[in-house]
Structures are given as C-alpha cells and as structure tokens.
Coordinates of C-alpha atoms and ligand atoms in Angstrom, one line a residue:
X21 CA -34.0 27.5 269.7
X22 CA -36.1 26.2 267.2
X23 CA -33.9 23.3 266.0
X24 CA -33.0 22.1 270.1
X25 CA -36.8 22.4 270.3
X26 CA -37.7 19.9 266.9
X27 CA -35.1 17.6 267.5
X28 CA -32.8 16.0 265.2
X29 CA -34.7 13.5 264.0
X30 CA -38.0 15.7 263.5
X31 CA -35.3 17.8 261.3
X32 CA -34.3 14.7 259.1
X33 CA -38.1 13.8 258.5
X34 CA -38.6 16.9 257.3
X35 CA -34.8 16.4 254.9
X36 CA -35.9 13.1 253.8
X37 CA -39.4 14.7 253.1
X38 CA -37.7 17.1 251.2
X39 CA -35.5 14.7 248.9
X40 CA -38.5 13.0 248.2
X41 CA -40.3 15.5 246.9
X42 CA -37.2 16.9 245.2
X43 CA -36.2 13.8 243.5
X44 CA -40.3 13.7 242.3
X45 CA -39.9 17.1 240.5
X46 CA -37.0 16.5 238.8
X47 CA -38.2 12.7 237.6
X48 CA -41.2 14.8 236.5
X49 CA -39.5 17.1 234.8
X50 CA -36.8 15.0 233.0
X51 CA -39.7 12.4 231.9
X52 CA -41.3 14.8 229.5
X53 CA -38.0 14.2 227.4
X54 CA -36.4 11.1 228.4
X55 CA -38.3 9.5 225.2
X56 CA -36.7 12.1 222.5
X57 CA -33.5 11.5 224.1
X58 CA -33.9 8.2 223.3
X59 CA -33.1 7.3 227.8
X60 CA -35.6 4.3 227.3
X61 CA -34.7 0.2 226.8
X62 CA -36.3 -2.5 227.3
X63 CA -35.1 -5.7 228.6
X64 CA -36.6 -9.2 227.9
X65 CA -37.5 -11.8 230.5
X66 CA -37.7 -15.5 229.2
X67 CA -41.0 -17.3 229.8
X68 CA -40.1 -21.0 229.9
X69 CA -42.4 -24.0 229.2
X70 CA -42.0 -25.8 232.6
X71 CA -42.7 -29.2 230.9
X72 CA -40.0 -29.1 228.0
X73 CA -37.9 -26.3 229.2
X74 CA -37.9 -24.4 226.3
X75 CA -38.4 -20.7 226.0
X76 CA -41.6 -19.9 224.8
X77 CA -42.0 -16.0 225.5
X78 CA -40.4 -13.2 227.0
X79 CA -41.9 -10.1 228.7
X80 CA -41.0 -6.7 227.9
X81 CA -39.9 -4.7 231.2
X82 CA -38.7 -0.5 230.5
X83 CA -35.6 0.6 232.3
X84 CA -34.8 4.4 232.2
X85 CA -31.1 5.2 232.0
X86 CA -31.0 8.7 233.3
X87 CA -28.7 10.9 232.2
X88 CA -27.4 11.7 236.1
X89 CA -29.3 10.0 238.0
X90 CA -29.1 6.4 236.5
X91 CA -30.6 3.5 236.3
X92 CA -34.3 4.3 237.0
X93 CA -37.1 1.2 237.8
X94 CA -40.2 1.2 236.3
X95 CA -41.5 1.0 240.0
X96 CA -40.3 4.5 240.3
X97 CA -41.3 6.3 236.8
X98 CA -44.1 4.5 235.9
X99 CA -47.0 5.7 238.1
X100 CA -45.2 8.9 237.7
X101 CA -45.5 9.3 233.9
X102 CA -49.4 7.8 234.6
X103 CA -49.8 11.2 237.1
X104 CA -48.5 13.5 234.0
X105 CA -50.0 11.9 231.2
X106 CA -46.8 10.6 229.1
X107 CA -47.2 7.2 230.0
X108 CA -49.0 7.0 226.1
X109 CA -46.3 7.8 224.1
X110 CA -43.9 5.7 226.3
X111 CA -46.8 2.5 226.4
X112 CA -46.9 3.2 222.3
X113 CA -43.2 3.2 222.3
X114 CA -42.4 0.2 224.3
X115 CA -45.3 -1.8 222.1
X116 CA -43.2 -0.8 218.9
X117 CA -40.0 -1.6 220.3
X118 CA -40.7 -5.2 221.4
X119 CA -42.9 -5.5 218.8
X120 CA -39.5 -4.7 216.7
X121 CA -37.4 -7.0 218.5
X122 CA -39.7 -9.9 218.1
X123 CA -39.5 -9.5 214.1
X124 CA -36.0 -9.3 214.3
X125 CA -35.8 -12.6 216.4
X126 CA -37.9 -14.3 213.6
X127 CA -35.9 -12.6 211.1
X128 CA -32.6 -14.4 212.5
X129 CA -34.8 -17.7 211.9
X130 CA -35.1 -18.3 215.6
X131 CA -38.1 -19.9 216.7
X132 CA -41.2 -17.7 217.1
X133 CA -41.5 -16.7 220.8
X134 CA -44.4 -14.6 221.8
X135 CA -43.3 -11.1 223.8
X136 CA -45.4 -10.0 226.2
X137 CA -46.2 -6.3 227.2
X138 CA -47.9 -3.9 230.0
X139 CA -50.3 -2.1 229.4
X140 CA -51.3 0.8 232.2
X141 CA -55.1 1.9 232.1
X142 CA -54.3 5.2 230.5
X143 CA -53.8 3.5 227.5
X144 CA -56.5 0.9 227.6
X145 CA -58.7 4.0 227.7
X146 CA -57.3 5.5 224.7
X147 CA -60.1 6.1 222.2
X148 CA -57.7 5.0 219.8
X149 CA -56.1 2.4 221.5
X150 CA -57.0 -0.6 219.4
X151 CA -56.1 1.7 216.3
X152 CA -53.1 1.6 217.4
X153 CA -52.0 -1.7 218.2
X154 CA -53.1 -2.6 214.7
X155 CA -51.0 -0.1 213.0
X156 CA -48.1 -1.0 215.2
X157 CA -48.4 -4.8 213.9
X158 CA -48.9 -3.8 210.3
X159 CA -45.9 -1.2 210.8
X160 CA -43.8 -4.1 212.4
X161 CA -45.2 -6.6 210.5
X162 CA -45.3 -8.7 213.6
X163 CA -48.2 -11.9 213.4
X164 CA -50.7 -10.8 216.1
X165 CA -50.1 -14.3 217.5
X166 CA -46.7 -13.5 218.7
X167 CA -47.8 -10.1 220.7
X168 CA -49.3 -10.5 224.1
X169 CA -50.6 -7.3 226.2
X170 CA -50.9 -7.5 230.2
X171 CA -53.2 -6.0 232.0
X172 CA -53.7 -5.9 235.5
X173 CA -57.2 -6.6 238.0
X174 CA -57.0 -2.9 239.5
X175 CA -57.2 -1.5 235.2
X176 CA -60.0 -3.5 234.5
X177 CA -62.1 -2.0 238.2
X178 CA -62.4 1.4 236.3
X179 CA -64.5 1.5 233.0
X180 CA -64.9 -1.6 233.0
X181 CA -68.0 -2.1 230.6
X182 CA -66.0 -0.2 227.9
X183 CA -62.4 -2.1 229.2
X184 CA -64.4 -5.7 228.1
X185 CA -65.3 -4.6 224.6
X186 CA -61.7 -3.1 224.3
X187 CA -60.4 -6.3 225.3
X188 CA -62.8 -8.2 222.4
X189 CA -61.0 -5.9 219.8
X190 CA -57.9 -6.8 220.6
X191 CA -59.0 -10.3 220.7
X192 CA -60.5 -9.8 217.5
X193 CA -56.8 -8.5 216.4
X194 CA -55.3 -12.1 217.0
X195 CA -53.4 -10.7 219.8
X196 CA -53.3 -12.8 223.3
X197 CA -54.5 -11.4 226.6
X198 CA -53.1 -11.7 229.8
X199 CA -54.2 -11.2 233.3
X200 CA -50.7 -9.8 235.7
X201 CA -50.2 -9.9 239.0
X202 CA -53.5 -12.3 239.6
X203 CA -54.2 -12.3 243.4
X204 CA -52.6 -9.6 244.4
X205 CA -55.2 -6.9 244.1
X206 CA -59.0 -6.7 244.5
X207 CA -59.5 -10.6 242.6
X208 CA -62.3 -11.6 241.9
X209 CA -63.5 -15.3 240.0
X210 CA -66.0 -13.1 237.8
X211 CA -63.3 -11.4 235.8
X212 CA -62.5 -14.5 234.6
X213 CA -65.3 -15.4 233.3
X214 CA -66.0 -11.4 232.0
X215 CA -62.7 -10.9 230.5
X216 CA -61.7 -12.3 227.3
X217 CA -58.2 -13.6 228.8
X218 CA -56.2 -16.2 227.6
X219 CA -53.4 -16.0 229.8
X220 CA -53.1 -15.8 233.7
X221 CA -50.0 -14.9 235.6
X222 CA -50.2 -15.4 239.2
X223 CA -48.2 -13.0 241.3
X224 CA -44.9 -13.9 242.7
X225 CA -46.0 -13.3 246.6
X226 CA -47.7 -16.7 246.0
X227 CA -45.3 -18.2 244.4
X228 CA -42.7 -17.1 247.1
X229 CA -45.0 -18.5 249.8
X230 CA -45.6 -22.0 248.4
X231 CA -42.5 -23.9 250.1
X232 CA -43.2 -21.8 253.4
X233 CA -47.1 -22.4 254.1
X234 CA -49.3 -25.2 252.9
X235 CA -51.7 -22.2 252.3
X236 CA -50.3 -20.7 249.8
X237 CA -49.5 -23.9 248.4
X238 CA -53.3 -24.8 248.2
X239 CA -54.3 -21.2 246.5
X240 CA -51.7 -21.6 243.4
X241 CA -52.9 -25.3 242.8
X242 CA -56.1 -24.1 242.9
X243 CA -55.9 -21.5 240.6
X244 CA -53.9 -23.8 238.0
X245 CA -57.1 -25.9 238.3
X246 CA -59.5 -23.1 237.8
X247 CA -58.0 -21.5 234.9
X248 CA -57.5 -24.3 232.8
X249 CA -60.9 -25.4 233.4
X250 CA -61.8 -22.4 231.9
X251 CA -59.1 -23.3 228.9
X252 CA -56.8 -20.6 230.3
X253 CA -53.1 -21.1 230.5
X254 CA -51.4 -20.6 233.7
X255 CA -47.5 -18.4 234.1
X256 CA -45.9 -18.3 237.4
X257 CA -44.4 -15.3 238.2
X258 CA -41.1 -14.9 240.3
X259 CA -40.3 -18.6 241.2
X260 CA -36.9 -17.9 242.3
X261 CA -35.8 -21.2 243.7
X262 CA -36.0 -24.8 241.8
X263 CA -38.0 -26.1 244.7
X264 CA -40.9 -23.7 243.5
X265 CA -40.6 -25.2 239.7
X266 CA -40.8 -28.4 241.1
X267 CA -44.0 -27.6 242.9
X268 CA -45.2 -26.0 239.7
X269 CA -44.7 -28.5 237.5
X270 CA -46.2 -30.9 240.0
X271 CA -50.0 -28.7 239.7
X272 CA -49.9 -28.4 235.9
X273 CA -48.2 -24.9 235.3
X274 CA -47.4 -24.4 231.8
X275 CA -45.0 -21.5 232.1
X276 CA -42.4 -20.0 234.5
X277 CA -40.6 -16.7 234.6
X278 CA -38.4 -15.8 237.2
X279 CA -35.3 -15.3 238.4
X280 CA -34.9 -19.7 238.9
X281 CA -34.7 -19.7 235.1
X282 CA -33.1 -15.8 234.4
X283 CA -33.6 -12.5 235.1
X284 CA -34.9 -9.9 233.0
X285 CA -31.7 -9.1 229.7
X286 CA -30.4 -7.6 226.8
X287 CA -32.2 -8.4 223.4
X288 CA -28.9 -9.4 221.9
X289 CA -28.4 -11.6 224.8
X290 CA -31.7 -13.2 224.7
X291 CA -31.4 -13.8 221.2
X292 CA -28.0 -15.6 222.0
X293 CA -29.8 -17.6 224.6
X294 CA -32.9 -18.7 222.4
X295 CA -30.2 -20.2 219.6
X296 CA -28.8 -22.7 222.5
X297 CA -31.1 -25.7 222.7
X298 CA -30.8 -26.6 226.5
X299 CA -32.2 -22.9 228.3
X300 CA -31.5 -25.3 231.8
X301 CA -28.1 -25.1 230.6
X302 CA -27.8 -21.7 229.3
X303 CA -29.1 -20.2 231.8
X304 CA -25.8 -20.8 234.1
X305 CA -23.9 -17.9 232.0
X306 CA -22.9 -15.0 233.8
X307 CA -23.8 -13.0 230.2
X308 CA -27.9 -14.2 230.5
X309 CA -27.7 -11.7 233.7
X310 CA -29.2 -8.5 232.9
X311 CA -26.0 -5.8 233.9
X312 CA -27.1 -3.3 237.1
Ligands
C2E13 P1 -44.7 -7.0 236.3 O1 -45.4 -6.7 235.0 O2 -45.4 -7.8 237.3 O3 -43.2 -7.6 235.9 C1 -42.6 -8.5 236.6 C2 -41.6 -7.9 237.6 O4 -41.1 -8.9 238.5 C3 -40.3 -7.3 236.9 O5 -39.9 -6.2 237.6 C4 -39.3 -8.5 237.0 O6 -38.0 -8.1 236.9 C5 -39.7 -9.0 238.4 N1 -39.3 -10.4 238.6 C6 -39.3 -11.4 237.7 N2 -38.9 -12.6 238.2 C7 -38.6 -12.3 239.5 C8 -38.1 -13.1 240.6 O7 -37.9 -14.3 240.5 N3 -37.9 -12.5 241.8 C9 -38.2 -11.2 241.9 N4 -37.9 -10.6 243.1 N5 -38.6 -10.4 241.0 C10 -38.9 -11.0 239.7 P2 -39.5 -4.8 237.0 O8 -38.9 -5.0 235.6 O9 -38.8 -4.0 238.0 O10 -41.0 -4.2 236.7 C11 -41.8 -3.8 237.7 C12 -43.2 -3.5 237.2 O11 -43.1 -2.3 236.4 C13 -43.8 -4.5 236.3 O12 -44.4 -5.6 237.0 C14 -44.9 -3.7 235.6 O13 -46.0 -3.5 236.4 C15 -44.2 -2.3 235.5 N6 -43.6 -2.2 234.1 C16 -42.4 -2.6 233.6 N7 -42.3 -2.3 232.3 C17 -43.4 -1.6 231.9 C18 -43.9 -1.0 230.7 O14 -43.3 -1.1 229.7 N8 -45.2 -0.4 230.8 C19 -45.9 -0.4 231.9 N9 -47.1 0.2 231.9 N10 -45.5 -0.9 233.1 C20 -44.3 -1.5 233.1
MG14 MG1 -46.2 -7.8 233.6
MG15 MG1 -46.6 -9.2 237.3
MG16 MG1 -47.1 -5.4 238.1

C-alpha cells in the first residue's frame, strides 16, 4: 500500500537521498586514512605569461585516487575533510609536496617557475600556521619567492583582523599572496586595499562570459585596471577558448591558466613541457593532457 501510495519517484528521492548520504559516510570514513595510504597527488596547472607565452607558474590542484571508488575531485573531498578537521595535515601535505616538486624542477636546471597553492581557512587559522610554512621552505629548501599561497574572499570574511596580520607574516616570509576565485563571492574593493595581496585571479565565470556579453567584458577590463593600479598582477582563470586570450591580452592580463593553454598534469609531464621552448606548441601533445 505504502509504496502505490508514495509513488515511484517519491521512492527514488528518498534512494538517491540515501546514496548520498551513503557515499558521504564512507568518503568520511576513508579520508581519515587516505594520507597514510599515500591515495593523494597533485597535479600541476601551467600559468602562462600571456605576453611572451612562457610558463611562469603552475598551481597545485589534489586528486584522490581511491582505492574503490576512484578518481575523487577536490570539489567532493575537500569541504568534506574541512567538516572533519583533516583538511591540516592534507593542506600541510600538499604545501610539502609541491613545495618538493618545485626544488626538483630547479634541481633539473629548468627555469624557476613559481607553484601556487590553496589554502582552506582551517589552516589560515592555525596558530601555527606561519610556523609552518617556514619550516616547510627550510625543510624543502624552496626560495620563498617561488611558493605562492591562494586564498579565497569567503576565508578572509571570518577572523579577519587576525587573517590580515597572518597574511603580513607570510609576506614577511617572502612568499607571494594571491586572491582566487575574485568576483565570485561576497567581493568587495576594500580587501584589496586591506589585504597584503600580490596576486589576483579572477574567476573563470567571467572569463567564460566575456565573448558572450559586453558586460562581462567591461568587469574583467575593469578589474585588470584596478589591480595594477594598485601594483597588483592580474591571472585569468579558465579561459578555455583563444578568443578569451585574445581579449585578455588586449586589457593587460599578465597570466592565463586554463584549459586554452592545458589542463591541469603530471609533474613528470610538466617538467617535460617546461624544457620545450615554444608552450603554444607544446601544448598540442596529447601527453600535456592530464589522464581521467
Ligand atoms: P581553484 O583553486 O579555483 O582551481 C581551479 C580549478 O579550475 C581547478 O579545478 C582546475 O582544474 C579548473 N580549471 C582550470 N582551467 C579551467 C578551464 O579552462 N575550464 C574549466 N572548466 N575548468 C578549469 P579542480 O582541480 O577540480 O579544483 C577545484 C577546486 O578544489 C579548486 O579551485 C580549489 O578550490 C580546490 N582545491 C584543489 N586542490 C586543493 C588543495 O590542495 N587544497 C585546498 N584547500 N583546495 C584545493
Ligand atoms: Mg586556486
Ligand atoms: Mg580559482
Ligand atoms: Mg576555488
């Protein structure tokens, strides 16, 4: 009776409910050891000097390869290991990997690029946060100058008397600050002015809109003008087509990452990539393609 009563598609809500929550408890659960088990890896996304087209950077992104389950985004896991606390030891680890990598690049006598890495507020609150970043640089033996940490508008909201003198140490460390995402959240012109950023990345929703609406179009210039009247340099994020480069170029953008150049890859393939001169050219190899 029940079930002719509900209905079947009342009966899947409820499944798909179900799977959800399911699929939540066991990413939970598996998280707490996914870092001993070594599950993590990072992959590298080139950050390309629009004017020369040289690779310049390259921003660390997490992947979790789970043991059944696969290929997990960071969309997914991340706000989950925020929820249960572990997203410390896996920020901490993901700073010392990249922070690895990068030595290892300049160790092959590539030139220096500067990796870039996320930061979530959990860390940024940290007591010991900047304690740490310096010990991971000494451990590494990476120069501060090539390490850049990315924070995001929404991180800064909360605490954010304590975030801005955070922010000053790590300045004070040599490392380079960036804002992600910019426009996407809650913006507003003032943290520019109170945070001690050198970097801005606009989000790719803007980016993505430019060769659709002129407004869109008006906002990125706009903020290219803004920031680097306030000596801040300006990445586009997620310009997927070369019409968007074009555009960028056109309003001063110094850097571009997205998919128009490559998607995120390998270390060992990025390191190939960053020993070709002509990136325009390289980036037409199947192997630059990070595997799904
Ligand atoms: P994000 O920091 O804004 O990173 C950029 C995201 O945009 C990446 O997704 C990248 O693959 C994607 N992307 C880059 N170019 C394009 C493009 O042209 N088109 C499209 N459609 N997408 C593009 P990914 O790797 O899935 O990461 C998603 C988010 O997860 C990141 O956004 C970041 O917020 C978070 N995340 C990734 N790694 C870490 C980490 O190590 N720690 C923390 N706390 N968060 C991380
Ligand atoms: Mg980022
Ligand atoms: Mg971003
Ligand atoms: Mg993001």
């Amino acid at each position: 009776y029940q079930a002719k009563e509900t209905g079947k598609n009342k009966y899947q809500l409820y499944q798909s409910n179900y799977d959800q929550l399911t699929r939540r408890l066991k990413l939970e659960n598996d998280l707490q050891c996914a870092l001993e088990r070594k599950e993590f890896y990072l992959v590298y996304q080139p950050q390309v000097d629009i004017s020369t087209g040289r690779i310049v950077g390259a921003e660390a992104l997490i992947r979790w390869n789970h043991s059944t389950m696969g290929i997990i985004p960071p969309d997914e896991f991340i706000p989950i290991a925020e929820d249960i606390g572990c997203i410390t030891a896996i920020g901490e680890w993901v700073m010392r990997e990249a922070c690895t990598q990068n030595v290892c690049w300049i160790d092959l006598g590539l030139t220096p690029i500067c990796v870039s890495v996320n930061l979530s507020a959990r860390q940024l609150q940290q007591e010991r946060f900047v304690e740490t970043v310096c010990d991971i640089l000494a451990e590494t033996n990476l120069d501060p100058n090539f390490l850049r940490l990315e924070i995001t508008e929404s991180m800064m909201m909360q605490n954010t008397a304590a975030s801005i003198r955070t922010l000053h140490k790590l300045r004070g460390l040599g490392v380079s600050l960036a804002i992600d995402d910019f426009g996407k959240g809650y913006s507003s012109l003032s943290y520019l002015k109170d945070f001690p950023v050198n970097v801005l990345k606009i989000d790719r929703s803007f980016i993505q809109g430019m060769t659709q609406n002129d407004y869109d179009k008006a906002i990125v210039s706009s903020i290219i003008t803004l920031a680097h009247n306030l000596k801040i340099k300006v990445v586009a994020e997620g310009a997927e087509m070369i019409e968007e480069v074009v555009c960028l170029l056109h309003y001063g953008c110094d850097e571009v990452q997205g998919y128009s150049f490559s998607k995120p890859m390998l270390a060992e393939d990025l390191g190939e990539l960053l020993r070709i001169d002509d990136p325009y050219k390289a980036q037409l190899e199947p192997w630059t393609y990070e595997p799904r």
